[in-house]
Amino acid sequence: MKKYVCDVCGWIYDPALGDPDLGIEPGTAFEDLPDDFVCPLCLVGKDQFSPIED
């Protein structure tokens, strides 16, 4: 699963870790996050994230 980076602030969503503080279980793909997911740092939506190329 790919990591995604917030284009605005640089926060990285790592699906291997999820985000327990937000109730997102480890192993949750970015595509499976709710449509109303927002960056926990700057509050922009999923459309403001880009995949990180390995």
Tab-separated table of N, CA, C and O in Angstrom, residues 24-51:
chain	number	residue	atom	x	y	z
A	24	ILE	N	-8.311	5.196	12.912
A	24	ILE	CA	-8.013	4.505	11.656
A	24	ILE	C	-7.063	3.355	11.959
A	24	ILE	O	-5.946	3.564	12.421
A	25	GLU	N	-7.529	2.159	11.707
A	25	GLU	CA	-6.769	0.951	12.015
A	25	GLU	C	-5.553	0.802	11.102
A	25	GLU	O	-5.619	1.171	9.925
A	26	PRO	N	-4.456	0.233	11.631
A	26	PRO	CA	-3.323	-0.105	10.763
A	26	PRO	C	-3.784	-1.022	9.630
A	26	PRO	O	-4.657	-1.866	9.825
A	27	GLY	N	-3.213	-0.834	8.455
A	27	GLY	CA	-3.600	-1.632	7.298
A	27	GLY	C	-4.711	-1.013	6.476
A	27	GLY	O	-5.139	-1.599	5.480
A	28	THR	N	-5.180	0.175	6.846
A	28	THR	CA	-6.242	0.847	6.095
A	28	THR	C	-5.630	1.636	4.936
A	28	THR	O	-4.865	2.570	5.153
A	29	ALA	N	-5.957	1.239	3.715
A	29	ALA	CA	-5.452	1.935	2.530
A	29	ALA	C	-6.018	3.343	2.468
A	29	ALA	O	-7.137	3.603	2.935
A	30	PHE	N	-5.251	4.245	1.882
A	30	PHE	CA	-5.713	5.632	1.742
A	30	PHE	C	-7.057	5.682	1.025
A	30	PHE	O	-7.951	6.434	1.407
A	31	GLU	N	-7.195	4.866	-0.015
A	31	GLU	CA	-8.435	4.834	-0.786
A	31	GLU	C	-9.635	4.413	0.053
A	31	GLU	O	-10.772	4.721	-0.293
A	32	ASP	N	-9.387	3.693	1.156
A	32	ASP	CA	-10.466	3.216	2.013
A	32	ASP	C	-10.802	4.170	3.148
A	32	ASP	O	-11.716	3.894	3.935
A	33	LEU	N	-10.070	5.287	3.243
A	33	LEU	CA	-10.410	6.279	4.262
A	33	LEU	C	-11.754	6.901	3.904
A	33	LEU	O	-12.117	6.982	2.725
A	34	PRO	N	-12.511	7.366	4.907
A	34	PRO	CA	-13.812	7.972	4.605
A	34	PRO	C	-13.660	9.180	3.676
A	34	PRO	O	-12.632	9.863	3.684
A	35	ASP	N	-14.691	9.463	2.906
A	35	ASP	CA	-14.660	10.599	1.981
A	35	ASP	C	-14.472	11.927	2.710
A	35	ASP	O	-13.958	12.879	2.130
A	36	ASP	N	-14.891	11.977	3.970
A	36	ASP	CA	-14.773	13.231	4.725
A	36	ASP	C	-13.467	13.316	5.538
A	36	ASP	O	-13.313	14.201	6.371
A	37	PHE	N	-12.513	12.405	5.262
A	37	PHE	CA	-11.218	12.440	5.934
A	37	PHE	C	-10.525	13.766	5.645
A	37	PHE	O	-10.551	14.265	4.518
A	38	VAL	N	-9.914	14.344	6.676
A	38	VAL	CA	-9.128	15.559	6.507
A	38	VAL	C	-7.767	15.370	7.159
A	38	VAL	O	-7.614	14.584	8.096
A	39	CYS	N	-6.797	16.092	6.660
A	39	CYS	CA	-5.451	16.065	7.228
A	39	CYS	C	-5.538	16.517	8.691
A	39	CYS	O	-6.146	17.552	8.987
A	40	PRO	N	-4.961	15.754	9.609
A	40	PRO	CA	-5.053	16.115	11.020
A	40	PRO	C	-4.257	17.374	11.386
A	40	PRO	O	-4.482	17.946	12.442
A	41	LEU	N	-3.366	17.815	10.510
A	41	LEU	CA	-2.586	19.020	10.811
A	41	LEU	C	-3.182	20.285	10.217
A	41	LEU	O	-3.266	21.308	10.884
A	42	CYS	N	-3.591	20.221	8.936
A	42	CYS	CA	-4.054	21.458	8.293
A	42	CYS	C	-5.506	21.400	7.819
A	42	CYS	O	-6.017	22.377	7.283
A	43	LEU	N	-6.149	20.248	7.998
A	43	LEU	CA	-7.584	20.078	7.773
A	43	LEU	C	-8.049	20.164	6.322
A	43	LEU	O	-9.214	20.418	6.068
A	44	VAL	N	-7.141	19.912	5.364
A	44	VAL	CA	-7.593	19.839	3.974
A	44	VAL	C	-8.093	18.424	3.676
A	44	VAL	O	-7.751	17.476	4.374
A	45	GLY	N	-8.883	18.295	2.635
A	45	GLY	CA	-9.483	17.016	2.291
A	45	GLY	C	-8.563	16.081	1.527
A	45	GLY	O	-7.433	16.435	1.163
A	46	LYS	N	-9.082	14.873	1.279
A	46	LYS	CA	-8.312	13.825	0.597
A	46	LYS	C	-7.833	14.254	-0.783
A	46	LYS	O	-6.814	13.765	-1.265
A	47	ASP	N	-8.553	15.180	-1.423
A	47	ASP	CA	-8.169	15.613	-2.759
A	47	ASP	C	-6.887	16.435	-2.772
A	47	ASP	O	-6.339	16.724	-3.838
A	48	GLN	N	-6.399	16.788	-1.580
A	48	GLN	CA	-5.169	17.556	-1.465
A	48	GLN	C	-3.973	16.678	-1.102
A	48	GLN	O	-2.947	17.182	-0.636
A	49	PHE	N	-4.091	15.368	-1.286
A	49	PHE	CA	-3.019	14.411	-1.006
A	49	PHE	C	-2.505	13.816	-2.308
A	49	PHE	O	-3.270	13.652	-3.259
A	50	SER	N	-1.223	13.487	-2.321
A	50	SER	CA	-0.609	12.845	-3.482
A	50	SER	C	0.106	11.582	-3.043
A	50	SER	O	0.692	11.549	-1.946
A	51	PRO	N	0.102	10.542	-3.895
A	51	PRO	CA	0.843	9.317	-3.543
A	51	PRO	C	2.337	9.586	-3.551
A	51	PRO	O	2.832	10.403	-4.334
